[in-house]
mmCIF file of C-alpha atoms in Angstrom:
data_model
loop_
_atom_site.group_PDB
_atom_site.id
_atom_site.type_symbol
_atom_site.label_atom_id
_atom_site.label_comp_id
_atom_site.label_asym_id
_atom_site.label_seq_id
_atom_site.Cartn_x
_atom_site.Cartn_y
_atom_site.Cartn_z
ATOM 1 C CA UNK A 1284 0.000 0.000 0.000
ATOM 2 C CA UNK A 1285 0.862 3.439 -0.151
ATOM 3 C CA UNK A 1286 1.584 3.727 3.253
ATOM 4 C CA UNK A 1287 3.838 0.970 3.429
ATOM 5 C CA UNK A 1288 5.651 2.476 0.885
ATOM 6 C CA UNK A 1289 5.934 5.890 2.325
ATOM 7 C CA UNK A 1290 6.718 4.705 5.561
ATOM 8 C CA UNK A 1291 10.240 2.330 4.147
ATOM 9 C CA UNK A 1292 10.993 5.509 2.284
ATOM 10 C CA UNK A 1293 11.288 7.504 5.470
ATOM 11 C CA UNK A 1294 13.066 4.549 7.247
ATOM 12 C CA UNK A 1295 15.860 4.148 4.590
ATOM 13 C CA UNK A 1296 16.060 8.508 4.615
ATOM 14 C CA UNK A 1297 16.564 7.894 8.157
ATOM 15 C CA UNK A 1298 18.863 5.230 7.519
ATOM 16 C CA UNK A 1299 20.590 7.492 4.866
ATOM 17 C CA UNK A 1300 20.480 10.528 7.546
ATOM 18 C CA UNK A 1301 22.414 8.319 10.049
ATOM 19 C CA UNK A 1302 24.634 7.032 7.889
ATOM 20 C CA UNK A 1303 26.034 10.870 6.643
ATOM 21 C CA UNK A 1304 25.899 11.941 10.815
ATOM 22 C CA UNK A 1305 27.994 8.729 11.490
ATOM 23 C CA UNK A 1306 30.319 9.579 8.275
ATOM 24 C CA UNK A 1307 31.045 13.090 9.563
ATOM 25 C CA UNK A 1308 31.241 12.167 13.061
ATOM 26 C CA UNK A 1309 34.212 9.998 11.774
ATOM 27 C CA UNK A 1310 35.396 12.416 9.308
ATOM 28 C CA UNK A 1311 35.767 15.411 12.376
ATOM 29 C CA UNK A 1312 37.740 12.369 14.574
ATOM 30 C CA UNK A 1313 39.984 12.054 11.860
ATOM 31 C CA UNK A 1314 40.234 15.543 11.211
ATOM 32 C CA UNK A 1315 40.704 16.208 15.108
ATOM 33 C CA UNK A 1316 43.421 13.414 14.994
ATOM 34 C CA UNK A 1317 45.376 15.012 12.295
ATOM 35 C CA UNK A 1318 45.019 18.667 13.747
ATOM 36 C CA UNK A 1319 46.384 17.009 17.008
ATOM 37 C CA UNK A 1320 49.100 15.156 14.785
ATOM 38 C CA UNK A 1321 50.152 18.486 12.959
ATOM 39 C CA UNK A 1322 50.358 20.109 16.466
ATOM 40 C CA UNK A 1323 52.959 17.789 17.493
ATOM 41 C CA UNK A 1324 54.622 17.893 14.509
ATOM 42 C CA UNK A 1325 54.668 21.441 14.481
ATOM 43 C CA UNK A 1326 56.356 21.717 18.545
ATOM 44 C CA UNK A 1327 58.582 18.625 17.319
ATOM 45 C CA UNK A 1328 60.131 20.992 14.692
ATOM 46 C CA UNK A 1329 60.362 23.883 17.067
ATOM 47 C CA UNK A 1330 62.475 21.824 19.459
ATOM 48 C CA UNK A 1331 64.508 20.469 16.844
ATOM 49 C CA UNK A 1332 65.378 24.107 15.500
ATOM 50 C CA UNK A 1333 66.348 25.687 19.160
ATOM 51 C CA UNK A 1334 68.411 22.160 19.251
ATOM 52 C CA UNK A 1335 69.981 22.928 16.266
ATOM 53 C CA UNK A 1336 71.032 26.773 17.311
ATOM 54 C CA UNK A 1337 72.455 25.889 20.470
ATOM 55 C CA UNK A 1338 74.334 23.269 18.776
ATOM 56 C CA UNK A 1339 75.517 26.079 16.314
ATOM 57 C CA UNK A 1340 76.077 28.732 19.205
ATOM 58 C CA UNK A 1341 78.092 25.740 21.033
ATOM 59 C CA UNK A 1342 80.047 25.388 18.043
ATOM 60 C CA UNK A 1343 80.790 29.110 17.396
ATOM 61 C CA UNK A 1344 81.330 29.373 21.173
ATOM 62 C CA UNK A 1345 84.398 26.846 20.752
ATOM 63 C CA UNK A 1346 85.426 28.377 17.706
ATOM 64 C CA UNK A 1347 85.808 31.432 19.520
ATOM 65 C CA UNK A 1348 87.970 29.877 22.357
ATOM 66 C CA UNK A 1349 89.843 28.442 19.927
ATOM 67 C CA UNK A 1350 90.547 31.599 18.049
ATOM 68 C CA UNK A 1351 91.329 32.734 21.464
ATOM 69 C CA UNK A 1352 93.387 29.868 22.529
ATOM 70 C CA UNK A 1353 95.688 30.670 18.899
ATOM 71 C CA UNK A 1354 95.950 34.512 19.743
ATOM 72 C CA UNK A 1355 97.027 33.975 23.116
ATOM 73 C CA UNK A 1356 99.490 31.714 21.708
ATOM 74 C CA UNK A 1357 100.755 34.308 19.327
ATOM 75 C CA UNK A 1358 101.546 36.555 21.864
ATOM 76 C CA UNK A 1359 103.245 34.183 23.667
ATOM 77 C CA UNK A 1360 105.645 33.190 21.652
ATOM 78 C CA UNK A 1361 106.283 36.579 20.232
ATOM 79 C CA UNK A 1362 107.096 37.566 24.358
ATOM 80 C CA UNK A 1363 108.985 34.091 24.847
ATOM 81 C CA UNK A 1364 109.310 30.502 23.814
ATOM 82 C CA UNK A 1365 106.200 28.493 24.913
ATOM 83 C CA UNK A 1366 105.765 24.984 25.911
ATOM 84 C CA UNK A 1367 104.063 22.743 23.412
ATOM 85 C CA UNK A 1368 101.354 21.820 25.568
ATOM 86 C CA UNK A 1369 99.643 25.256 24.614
ATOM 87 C CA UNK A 1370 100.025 24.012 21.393
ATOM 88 C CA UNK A 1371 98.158 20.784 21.431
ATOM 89 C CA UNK A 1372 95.664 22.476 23.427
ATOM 90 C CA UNK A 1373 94.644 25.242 20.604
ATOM 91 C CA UNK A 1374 95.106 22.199 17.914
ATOM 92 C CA UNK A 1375 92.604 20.201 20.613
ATOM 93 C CA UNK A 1376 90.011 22.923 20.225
ATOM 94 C CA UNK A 1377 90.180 23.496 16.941
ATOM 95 C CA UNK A 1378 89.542 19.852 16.241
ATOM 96 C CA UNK A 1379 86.448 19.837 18.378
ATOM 97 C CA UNK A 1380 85.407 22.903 16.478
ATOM 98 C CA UNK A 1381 85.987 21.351 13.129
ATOM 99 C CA UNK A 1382 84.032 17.571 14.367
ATOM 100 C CA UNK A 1383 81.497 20.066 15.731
ATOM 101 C CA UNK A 1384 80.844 21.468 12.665
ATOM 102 C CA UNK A 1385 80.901 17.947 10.670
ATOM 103 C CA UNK A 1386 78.243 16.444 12.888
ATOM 104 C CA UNK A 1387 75.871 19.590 12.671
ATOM 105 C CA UNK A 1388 76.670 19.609 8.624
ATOM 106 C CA UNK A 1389 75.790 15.763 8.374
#
């Protein structure tokens, strides 16, 4: 009857209504879960980039020590003969600069 037919057409709408809520219910989860992903992503990177400029600043810092380091013993020697242990330690720092540098440029 005509009835029965109008009333399964409203149950499958209903049915059809349902399914789209439970489709964007799903879709704003995911879209919550990615937003929430992204976040992290995005603080991740943040920490990663102050990382990487205090690993630069700690590099320039001993690059500056060692500059200092060779000066020093420049005016040392010019004054009187130094010992070759300020020497190694100037070549020391400069090496740490220089592995400093390789691990931040790899």
């Amino acid at each position: 009857s005509d009835a029965d037919q109008a009333e399964r057409e409203r149950a499958r709408m209903a049915e059809e209504l349902a399914d789209a809520l439970r489709a964007r219910s799903l879709a704003d989860d995911a879209t919550r879960d990615f937003e929430k992903q992204a976040s992290k992503a995005r603080e991740e990177a943040a920490v990663a980039r102050a990382s990487d400029a205090e690993a630069r600043r700690a590099v320039l810092e001993a690059e500056r020590k060692a500059q200092e380091a060779l000066t020093q013993r420049e005016k040392e020697r010019e004054q009187h003969a130094g010992t070759k242990n300020e020497e190694r330690y100037a070549a020391t720092q400069l090496e740490r600069a220089a592995e400093r540098i390789d691990h931040l440029e790899a």
